[in-house]
mmCIF file of C-alpha atoms and ligand atoms in Angstrom:
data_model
loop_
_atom_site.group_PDB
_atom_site.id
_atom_site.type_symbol
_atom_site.label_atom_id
_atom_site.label_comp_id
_atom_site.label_asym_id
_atom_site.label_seq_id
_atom_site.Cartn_x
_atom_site.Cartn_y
_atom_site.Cartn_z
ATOM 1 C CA UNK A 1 -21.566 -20.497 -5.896
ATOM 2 C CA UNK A 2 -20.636 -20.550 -2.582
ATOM 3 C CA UNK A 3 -19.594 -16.752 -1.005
ATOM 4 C CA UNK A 4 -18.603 -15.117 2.650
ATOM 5 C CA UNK A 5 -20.347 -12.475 1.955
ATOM 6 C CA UNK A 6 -20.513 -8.805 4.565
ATOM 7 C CA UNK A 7 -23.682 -8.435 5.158
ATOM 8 C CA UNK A 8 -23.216 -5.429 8.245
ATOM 9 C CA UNK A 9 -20.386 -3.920 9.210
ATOM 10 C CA UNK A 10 -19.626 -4.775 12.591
ATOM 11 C CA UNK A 11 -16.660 -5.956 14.869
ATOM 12 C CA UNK A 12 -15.118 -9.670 13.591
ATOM 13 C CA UNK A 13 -16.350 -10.971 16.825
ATOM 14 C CA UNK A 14 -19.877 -10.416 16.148
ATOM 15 C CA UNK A 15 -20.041 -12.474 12.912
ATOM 16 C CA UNK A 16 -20.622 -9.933 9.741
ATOM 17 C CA UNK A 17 -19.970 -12.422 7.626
ATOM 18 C CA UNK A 18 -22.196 -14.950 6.492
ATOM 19 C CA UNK A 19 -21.581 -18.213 4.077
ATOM 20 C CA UNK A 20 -24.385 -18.006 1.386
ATOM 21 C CA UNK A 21 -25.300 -19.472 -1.974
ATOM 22 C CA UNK A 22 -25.359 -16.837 -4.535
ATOM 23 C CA UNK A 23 -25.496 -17.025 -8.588
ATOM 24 C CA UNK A 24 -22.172 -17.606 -10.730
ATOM 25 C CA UNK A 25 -21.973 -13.602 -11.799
ATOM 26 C CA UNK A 26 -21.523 -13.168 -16.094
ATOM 27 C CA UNK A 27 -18.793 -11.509 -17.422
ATOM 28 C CA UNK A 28 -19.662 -8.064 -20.103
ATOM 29 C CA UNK A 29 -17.334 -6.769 -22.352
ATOM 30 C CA UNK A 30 -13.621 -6.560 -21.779
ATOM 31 C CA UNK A 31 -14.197 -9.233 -18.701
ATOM 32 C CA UNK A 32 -13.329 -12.495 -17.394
ATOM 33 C CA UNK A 33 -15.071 -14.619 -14.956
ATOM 34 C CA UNK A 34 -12.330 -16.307 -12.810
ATOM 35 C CA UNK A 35 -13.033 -19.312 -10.689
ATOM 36 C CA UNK A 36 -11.351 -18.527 -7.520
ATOM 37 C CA UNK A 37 -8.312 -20.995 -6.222
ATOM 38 C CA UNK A 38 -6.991 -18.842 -3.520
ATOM 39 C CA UNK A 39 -7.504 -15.546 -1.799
ATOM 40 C CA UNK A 40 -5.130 -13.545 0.904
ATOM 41 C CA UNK A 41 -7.368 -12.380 3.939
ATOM 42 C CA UNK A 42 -5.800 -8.755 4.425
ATOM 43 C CA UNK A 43 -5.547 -6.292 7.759
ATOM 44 C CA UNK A 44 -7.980 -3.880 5.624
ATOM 45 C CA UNK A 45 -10.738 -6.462 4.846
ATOM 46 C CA UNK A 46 -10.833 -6.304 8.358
ATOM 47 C CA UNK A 47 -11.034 -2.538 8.506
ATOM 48 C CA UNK A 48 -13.309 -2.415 6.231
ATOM 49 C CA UNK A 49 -15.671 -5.335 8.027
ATOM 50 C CA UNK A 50 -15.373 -3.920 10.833
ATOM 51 C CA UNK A 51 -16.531 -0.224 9.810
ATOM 52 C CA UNK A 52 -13.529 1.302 10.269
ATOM 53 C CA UNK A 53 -13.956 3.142 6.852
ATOM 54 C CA UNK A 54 -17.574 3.937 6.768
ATOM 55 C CA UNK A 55 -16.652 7.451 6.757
ATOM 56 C CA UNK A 56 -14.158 6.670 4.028
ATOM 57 C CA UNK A 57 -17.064 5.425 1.661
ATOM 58 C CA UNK A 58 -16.009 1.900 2.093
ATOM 59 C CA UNK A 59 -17.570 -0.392 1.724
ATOM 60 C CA UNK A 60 -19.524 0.859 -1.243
ATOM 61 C CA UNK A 61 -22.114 -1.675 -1.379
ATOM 62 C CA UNK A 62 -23.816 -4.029 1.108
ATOM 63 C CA UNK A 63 -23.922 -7.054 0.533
ATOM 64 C CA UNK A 64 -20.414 -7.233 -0.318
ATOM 65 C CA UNK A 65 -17.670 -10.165 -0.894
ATOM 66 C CA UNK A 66 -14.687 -8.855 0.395
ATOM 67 C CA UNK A 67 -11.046 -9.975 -0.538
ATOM 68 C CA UNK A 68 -8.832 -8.338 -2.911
ATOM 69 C CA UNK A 69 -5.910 -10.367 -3.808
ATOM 70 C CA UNK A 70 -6.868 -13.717 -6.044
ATOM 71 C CA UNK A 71 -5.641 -16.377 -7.416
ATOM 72 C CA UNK A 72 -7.600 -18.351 -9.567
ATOM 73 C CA UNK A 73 -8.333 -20.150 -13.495
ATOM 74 C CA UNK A 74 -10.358 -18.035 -15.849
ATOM 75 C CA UNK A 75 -13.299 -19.863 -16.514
ATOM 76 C CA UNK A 76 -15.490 -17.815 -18.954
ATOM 77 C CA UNK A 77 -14.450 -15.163 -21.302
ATOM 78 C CA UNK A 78 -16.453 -12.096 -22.215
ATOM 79 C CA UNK A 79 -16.714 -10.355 -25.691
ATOM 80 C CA UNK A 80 -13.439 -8.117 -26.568
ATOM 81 C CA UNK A 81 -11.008 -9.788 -24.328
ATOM 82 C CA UNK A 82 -7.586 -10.881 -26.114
ATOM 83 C CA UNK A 83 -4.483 -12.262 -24.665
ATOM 84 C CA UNK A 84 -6.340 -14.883 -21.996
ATOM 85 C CA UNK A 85 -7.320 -18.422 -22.561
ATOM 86 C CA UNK A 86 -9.911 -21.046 -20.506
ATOM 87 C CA UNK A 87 -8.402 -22.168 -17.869
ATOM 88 C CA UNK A 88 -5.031 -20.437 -17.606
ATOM 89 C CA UNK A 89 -4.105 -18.952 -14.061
ATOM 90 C CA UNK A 90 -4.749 -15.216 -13.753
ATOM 91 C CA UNK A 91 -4.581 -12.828 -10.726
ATOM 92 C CA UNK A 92 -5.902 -9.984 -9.739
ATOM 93 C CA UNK A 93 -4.949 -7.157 -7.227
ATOM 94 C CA UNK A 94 -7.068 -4.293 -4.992
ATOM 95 C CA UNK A 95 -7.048 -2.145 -8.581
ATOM 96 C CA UNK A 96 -10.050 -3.739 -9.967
ATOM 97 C CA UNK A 97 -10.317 -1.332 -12.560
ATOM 98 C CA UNK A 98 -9.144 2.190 -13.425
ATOM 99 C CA UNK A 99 -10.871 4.875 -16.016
ATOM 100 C CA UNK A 100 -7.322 4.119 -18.813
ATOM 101 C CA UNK A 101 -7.804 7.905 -19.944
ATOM 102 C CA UNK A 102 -7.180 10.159 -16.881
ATOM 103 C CA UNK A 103 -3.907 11.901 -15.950
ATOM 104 C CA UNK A 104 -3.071 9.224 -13.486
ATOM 105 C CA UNK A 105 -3.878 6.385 -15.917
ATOM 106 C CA UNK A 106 -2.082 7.646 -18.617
ATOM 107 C CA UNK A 107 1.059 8.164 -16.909
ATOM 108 C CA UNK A 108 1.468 4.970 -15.019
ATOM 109 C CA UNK A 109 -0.184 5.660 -12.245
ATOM 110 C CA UNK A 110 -3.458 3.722 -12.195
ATOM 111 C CA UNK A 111 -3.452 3.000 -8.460
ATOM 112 C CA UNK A 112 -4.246 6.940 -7.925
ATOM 113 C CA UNK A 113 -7.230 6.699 -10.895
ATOM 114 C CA UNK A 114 -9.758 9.007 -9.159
ATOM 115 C CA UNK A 115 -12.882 6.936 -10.927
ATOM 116 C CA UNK A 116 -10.893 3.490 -9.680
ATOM 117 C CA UNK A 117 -13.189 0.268 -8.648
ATOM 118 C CA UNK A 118 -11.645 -1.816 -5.901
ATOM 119 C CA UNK A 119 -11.642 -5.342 -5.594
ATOM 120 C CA UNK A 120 -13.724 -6.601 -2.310
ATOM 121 C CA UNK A 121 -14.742 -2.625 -1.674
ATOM 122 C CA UNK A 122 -16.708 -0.927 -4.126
ATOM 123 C CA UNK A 123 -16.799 -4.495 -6.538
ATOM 124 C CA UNK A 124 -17.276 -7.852 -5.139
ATOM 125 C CA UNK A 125 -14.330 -9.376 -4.355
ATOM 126 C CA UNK A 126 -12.802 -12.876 -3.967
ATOM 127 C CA UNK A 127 -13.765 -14.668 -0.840
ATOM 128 C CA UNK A 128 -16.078 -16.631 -3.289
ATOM 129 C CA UNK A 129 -15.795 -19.188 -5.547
ATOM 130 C CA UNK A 130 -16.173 -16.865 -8.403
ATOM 131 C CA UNK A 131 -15.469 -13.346 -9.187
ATOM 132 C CA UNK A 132 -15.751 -11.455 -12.626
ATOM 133 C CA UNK A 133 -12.343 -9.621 -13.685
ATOM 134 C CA UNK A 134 -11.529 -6.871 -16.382
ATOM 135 C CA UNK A 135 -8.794 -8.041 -18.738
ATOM 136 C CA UNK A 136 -7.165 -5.216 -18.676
ATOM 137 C CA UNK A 137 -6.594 -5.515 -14.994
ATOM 138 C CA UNK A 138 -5.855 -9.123 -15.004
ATOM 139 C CA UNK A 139 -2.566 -11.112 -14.321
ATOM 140 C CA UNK A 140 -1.028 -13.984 -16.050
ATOM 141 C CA UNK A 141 0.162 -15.970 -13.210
ATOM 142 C CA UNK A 142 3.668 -17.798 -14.116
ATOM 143 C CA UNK A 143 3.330 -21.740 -13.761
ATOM 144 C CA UNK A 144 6.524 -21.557 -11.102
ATOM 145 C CA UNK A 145 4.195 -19.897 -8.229
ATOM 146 C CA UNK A 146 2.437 -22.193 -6.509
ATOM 147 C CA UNK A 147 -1.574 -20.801 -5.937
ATOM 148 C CA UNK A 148 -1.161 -20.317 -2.306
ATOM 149 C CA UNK A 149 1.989 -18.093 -3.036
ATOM 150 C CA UNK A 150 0.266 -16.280 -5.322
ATOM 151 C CA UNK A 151 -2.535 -15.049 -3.675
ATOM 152 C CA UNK A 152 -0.701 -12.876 -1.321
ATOM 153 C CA UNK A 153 1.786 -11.037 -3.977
ATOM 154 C CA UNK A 154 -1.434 -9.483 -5.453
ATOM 155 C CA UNK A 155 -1.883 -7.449 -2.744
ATOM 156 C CA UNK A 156 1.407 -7.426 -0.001
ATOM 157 C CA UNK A 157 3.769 -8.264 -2.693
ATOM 158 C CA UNK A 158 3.013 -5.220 -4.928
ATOM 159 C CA UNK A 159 2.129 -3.104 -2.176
ATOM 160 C CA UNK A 160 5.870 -3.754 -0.110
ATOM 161 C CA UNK A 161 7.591 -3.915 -4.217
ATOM 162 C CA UNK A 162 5.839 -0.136 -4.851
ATOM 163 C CA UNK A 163 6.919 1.267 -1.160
ATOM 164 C CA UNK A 164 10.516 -0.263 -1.727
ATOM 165 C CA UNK A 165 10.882 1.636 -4.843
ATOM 166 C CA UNK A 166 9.458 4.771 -3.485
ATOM 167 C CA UNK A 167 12.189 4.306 -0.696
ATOM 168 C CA UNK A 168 14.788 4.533 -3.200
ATOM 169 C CA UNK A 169 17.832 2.416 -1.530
ATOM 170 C CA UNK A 170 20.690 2.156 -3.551
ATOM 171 C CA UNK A 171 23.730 -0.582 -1.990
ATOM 172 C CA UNK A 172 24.908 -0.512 1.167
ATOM 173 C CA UNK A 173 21.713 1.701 3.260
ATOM 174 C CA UNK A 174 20.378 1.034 5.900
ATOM 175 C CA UNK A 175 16.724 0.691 5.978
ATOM 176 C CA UNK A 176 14.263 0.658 9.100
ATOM 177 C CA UNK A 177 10.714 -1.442 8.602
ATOM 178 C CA UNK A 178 7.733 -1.119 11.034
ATOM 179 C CA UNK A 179 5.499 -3.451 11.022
ATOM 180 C CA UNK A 180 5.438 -7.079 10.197
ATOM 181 C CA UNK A 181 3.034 -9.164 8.633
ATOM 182 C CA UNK A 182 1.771 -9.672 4.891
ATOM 183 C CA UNK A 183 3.415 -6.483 4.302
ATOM 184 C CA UNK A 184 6.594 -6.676 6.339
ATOM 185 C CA UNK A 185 7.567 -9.446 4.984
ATOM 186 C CA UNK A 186 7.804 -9.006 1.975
ATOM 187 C CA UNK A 187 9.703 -5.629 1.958
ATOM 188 C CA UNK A 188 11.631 -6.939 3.133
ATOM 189 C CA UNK A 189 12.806 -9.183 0.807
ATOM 190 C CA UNK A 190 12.400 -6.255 -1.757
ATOM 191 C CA UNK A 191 14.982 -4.352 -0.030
ATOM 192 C CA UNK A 192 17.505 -6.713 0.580
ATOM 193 C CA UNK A 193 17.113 -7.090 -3.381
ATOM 194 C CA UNK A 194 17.984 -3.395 -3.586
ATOM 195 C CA UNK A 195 20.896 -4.066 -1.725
ATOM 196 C CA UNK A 196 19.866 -2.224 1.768
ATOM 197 C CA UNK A 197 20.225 -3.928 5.019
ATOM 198 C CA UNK A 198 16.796 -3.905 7.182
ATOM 199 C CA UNK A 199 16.139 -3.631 10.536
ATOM 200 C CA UNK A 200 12.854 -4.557 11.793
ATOM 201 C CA UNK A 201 10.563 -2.944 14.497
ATOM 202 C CA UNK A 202 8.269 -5.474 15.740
ATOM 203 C CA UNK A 203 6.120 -6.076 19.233
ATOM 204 C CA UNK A 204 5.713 -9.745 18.719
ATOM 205 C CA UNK A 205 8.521 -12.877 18.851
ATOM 206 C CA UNK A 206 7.167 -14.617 16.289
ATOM 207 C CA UNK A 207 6.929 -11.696 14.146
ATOM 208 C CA UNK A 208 11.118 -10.610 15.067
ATOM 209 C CA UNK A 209 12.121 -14.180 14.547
ATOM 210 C CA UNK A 210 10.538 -14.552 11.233
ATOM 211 C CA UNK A 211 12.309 -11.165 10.267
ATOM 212 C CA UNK A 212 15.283 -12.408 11.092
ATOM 213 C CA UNK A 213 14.548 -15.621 9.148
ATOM 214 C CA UNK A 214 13.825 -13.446 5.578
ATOM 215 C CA UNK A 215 17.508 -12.067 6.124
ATOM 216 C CA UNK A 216 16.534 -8.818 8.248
ATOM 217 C CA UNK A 217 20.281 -7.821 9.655
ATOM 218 C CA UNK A 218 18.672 -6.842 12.687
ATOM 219 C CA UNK A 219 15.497 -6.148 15.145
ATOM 220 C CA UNK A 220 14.165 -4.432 17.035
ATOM 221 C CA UNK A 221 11.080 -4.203 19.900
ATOM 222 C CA UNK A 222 9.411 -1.116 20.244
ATOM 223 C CA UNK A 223 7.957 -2.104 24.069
ATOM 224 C CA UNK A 224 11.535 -2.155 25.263
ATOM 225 C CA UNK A 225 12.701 1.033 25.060
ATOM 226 C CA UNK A 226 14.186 3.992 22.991
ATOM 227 C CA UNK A 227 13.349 2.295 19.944
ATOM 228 C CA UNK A 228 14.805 5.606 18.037
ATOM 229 C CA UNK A 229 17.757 5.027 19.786
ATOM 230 C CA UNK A 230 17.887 1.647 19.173
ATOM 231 C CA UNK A 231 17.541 2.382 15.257
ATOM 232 C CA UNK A 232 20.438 5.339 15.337
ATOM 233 C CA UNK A 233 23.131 3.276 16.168
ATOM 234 C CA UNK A 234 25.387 1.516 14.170
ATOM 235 C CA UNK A 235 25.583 4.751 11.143
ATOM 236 C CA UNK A 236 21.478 5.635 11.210
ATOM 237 C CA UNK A 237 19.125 4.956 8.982
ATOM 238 C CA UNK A 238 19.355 6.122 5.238
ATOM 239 C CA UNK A 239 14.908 5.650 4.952
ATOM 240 C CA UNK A 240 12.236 3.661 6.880
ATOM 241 C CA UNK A 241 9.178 2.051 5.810
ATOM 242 C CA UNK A 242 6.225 2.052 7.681
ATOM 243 C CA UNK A 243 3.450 -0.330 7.831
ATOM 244 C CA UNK A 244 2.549 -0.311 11.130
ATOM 245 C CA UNK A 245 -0.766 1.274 11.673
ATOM 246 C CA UNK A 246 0.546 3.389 14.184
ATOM 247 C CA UNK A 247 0.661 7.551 14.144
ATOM 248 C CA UNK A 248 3.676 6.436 17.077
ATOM 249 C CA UNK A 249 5.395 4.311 14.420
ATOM 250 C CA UNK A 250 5.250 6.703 11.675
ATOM 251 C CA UNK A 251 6.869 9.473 14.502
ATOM 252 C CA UNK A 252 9.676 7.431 15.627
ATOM 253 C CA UNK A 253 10.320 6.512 11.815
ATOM 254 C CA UNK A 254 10.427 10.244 10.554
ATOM 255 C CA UNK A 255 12.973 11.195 14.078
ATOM 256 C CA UNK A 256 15.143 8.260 13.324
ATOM 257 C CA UNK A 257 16.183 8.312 9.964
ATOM 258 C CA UNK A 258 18.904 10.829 9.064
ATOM 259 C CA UNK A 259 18.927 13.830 7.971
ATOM 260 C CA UNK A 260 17.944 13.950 3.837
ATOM 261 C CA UNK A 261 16.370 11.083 4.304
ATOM 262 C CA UNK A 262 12.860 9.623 2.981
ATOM 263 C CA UNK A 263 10.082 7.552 5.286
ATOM 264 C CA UNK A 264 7.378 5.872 2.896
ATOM 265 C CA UNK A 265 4.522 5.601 4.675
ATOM 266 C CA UNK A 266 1.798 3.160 3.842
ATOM 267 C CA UNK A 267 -0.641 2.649 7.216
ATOM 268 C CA UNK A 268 -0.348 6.177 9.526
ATOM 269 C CA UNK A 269 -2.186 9.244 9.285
ATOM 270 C CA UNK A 270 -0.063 11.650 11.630
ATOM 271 C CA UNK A 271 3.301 12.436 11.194
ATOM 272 C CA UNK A 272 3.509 14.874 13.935
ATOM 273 C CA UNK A 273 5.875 18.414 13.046
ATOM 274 C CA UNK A 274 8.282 17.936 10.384
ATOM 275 C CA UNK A 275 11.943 20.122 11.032
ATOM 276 C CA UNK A 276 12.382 22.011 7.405
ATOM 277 C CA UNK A 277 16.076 22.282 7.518
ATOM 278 C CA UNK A 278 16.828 18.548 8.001
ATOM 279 C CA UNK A 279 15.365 18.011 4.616
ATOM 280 C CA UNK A 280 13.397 14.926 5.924
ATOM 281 C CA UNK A 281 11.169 13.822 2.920
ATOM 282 C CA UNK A 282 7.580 11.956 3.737
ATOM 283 C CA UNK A 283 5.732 9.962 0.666
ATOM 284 C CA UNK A 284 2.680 8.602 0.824
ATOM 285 C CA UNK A 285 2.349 4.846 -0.856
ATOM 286 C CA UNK A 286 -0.839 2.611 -1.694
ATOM 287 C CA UNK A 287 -0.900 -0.810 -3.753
ATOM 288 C CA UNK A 288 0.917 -0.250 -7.478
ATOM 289 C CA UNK A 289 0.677 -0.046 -11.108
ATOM 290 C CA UNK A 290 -0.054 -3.087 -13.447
ATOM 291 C CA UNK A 291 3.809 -2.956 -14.701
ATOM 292 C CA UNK A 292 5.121 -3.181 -11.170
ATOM 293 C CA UNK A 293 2.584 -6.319 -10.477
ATOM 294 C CA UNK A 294 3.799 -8.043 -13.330
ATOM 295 C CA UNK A 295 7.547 -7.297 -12.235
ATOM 296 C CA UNK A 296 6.385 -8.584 -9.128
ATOM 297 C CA UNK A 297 4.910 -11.633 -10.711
ATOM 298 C CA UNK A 298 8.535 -11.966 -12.986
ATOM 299 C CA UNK A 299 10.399 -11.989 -9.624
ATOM 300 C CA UNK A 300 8.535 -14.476 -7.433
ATOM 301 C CA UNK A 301 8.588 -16.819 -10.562
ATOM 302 C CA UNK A 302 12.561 -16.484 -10.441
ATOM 303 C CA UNK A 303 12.537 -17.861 -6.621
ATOM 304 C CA UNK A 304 13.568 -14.657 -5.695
ATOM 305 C CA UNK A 305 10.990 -13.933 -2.881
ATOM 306 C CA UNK A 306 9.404 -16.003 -0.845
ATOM 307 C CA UNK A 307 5.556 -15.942 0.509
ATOM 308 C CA UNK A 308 4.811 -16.753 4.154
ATOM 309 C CA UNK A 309 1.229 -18.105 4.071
ATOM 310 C CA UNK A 310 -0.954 -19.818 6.449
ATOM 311 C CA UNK A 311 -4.069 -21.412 5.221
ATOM 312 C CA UNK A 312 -7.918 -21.826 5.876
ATOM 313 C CA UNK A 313 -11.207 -22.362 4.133
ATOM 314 C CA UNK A 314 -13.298 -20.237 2.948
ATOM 315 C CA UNK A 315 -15.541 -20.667 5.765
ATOM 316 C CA UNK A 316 -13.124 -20.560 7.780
ATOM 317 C CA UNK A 317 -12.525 -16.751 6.716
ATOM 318 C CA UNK A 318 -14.099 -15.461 9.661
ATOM 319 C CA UNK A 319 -11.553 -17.158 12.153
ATOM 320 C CA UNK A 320 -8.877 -15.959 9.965
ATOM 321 C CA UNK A 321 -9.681 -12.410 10.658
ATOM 322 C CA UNK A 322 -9.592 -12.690 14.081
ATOM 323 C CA UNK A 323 -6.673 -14.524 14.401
ATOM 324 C CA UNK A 324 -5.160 -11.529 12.181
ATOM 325 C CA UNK A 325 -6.994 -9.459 14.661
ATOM 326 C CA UNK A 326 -5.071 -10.718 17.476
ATOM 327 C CA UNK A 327 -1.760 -10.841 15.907
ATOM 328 C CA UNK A 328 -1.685 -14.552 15.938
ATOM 329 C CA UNK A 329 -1.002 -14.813 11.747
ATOM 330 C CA UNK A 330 2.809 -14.590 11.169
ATOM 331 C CA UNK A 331 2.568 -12.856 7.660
ATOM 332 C CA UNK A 332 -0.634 -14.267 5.844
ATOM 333 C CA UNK A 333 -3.673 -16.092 6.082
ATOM 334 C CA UNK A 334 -5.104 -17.134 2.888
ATOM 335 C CA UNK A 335 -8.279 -18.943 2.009
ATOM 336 C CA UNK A 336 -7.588 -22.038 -0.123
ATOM 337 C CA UNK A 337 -11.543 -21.834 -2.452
ATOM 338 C CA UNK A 338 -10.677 -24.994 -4.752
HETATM 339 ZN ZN1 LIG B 401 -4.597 -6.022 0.939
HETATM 340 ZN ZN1 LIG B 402 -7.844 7.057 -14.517
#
């Protein structure tokens, strides 16, 4: 099978990746081996590439496909695998697997397993034309999502459906998101679901107009001027969601909400000091469980979200990084495999 497989990490410019032929992998017990139809190129393939999580542990192995959020038809099924047929369209998400016995696991929280593989990190992943799966942590993809659209809710649309629900909007809030892309724009769809109104912080045009577009009340840019004062007009802000990668973003987030409220925070490390008696509330968020991916799954099916996708080859996957890189991909950039 073909592969774009990391062989060093090193900056996207320098070429890491190379195209190779490699051996159709066999899946063991409790696995599938999918034949890969699409897969979303994501900002942290590109951290992780470009050694930006060495320290982290990540990636795990070298060689290593990277690429964590698939699309494709199962194409061999291993011994003790029920519920999946040849040739239906599964997906699967950055939770490759997860231990099913720990604390975490056994209370719906498999995305915090501490003995978790993930997909394209510590596993191959799916910028390949095949990648063995574990049933258990495989998708049935619904026929009404087309397999470009697909690719992308394995990873953005479960990761912006998990921070929206952490946000906990109810009717009528007001909800700030920073930063737009694969992520962005899908929560915000999810929060206009909830009933919130968003307003966007974005640098780029492209990326404010397209906010706009997915029914974001408002925007606003963060190079021209007092974006917290921007974002406290008009009542405040009930939460914000950040997504940025950006210890500033997460800062202006946590000052501009109001007081009680809640900033999920999926991409910064440093919030900066944190005023007690305003009873400001910080939660961490990363991917989401299987029942939230197939809820996910349930409400892209019903039209009720819509995926922004550009699209490339797989040896093209290289130039989509860097185009990601620059900023130059609206929301995604998936790899179209077969
Ligand atoms: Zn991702
Ligand atoms: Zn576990």
């Amino acid at each position: 099978m073909r592969a774009m497989t990391l062989v060093r990490t090193a900056p996207i410019e320098e070429h890491p990746l190379a195209l190779q032929d490699l051996p159709v992998p066999s899946p063991g017990s409790g696995e599938l081996l999918v034949k890969i139809s699409t897969c979303g190129v994501c900002r942290s393939n590109l951290h992780m590439i470009e050694g930006d999580w060495l320290a982290a542990g990540f990636p795990a192995k070298l060689p290593i496909m990277p690429g964590h959020e698939i699309c494709g038809r199962v194409a061999k099924i291993g011994s003790n695998v029920d519920g999946f047929q040849l040739d239906e369209r599964v997906g699967i998400q950055p939770l490759w697997t997860s231990c099913l016995r720990c604390e975490f696991c056994l209370t719906a929280r498999e995305h915090l397993c501490l003995s978790k593989e993930i997909t394209g990190e510590t596993v191959d992943g799916g910028y390949a034309e095949y990648i063995v799966a574990k049933a258990a942590h495989a998708y049935h993809v619904p026929d009404a999502i087309p397999d470009v659209e697909a690719a992308p809710l394995f990873c953005p649309g479960i990761t912006a459906y998990h921070a929206v629900r952490k946000a906990e909007l109810v009717p009528g809030q007001r909800v700030a998101l920073f930063g737009m892309g694969g992520v962005g724009h899908m929560v915000i769809q999810f929060a206009r679901l909830a009933g919130a109104d968003v307003i966007t912080v974005a640098r780029g045009k492209r990326h404010r107009e397209l906010a706009e577009k997915l029914g974001s009340v408002s925007t606003v840019d963060p190079s021209a001027g007092d974006a917290v004062r921007q974002l406290q007009r008009d009542g405040g802000l009930d939460a914000a969601i950040v997504f940025a990668p950006s210890n500033d973003a997460l800062r202006q987030a946590l000052a501009a909400i109001k007081r009680g409220g809640v900033v999920v925070n999926g991409a910064a490390t440093e919030p900066g000091p944190l005023a007690f008696a305003e009873e400001k509330r910080l939660a961490g968020t990363v991917i989401g469980n299987r029942q939230e991916m197939r809820e996910v799954l349930q409400i892209a099916a019903a039209g009720k979200v819509e995926v922004v996708a550009e699209t490339f080859t797989l040896a093209q996957a290289e130039e989509a990084l860097l185009r990601l890189k620059r900023g130059e991909i609206e929301a995604r950039a998936v790899l179209v495999i077969a």
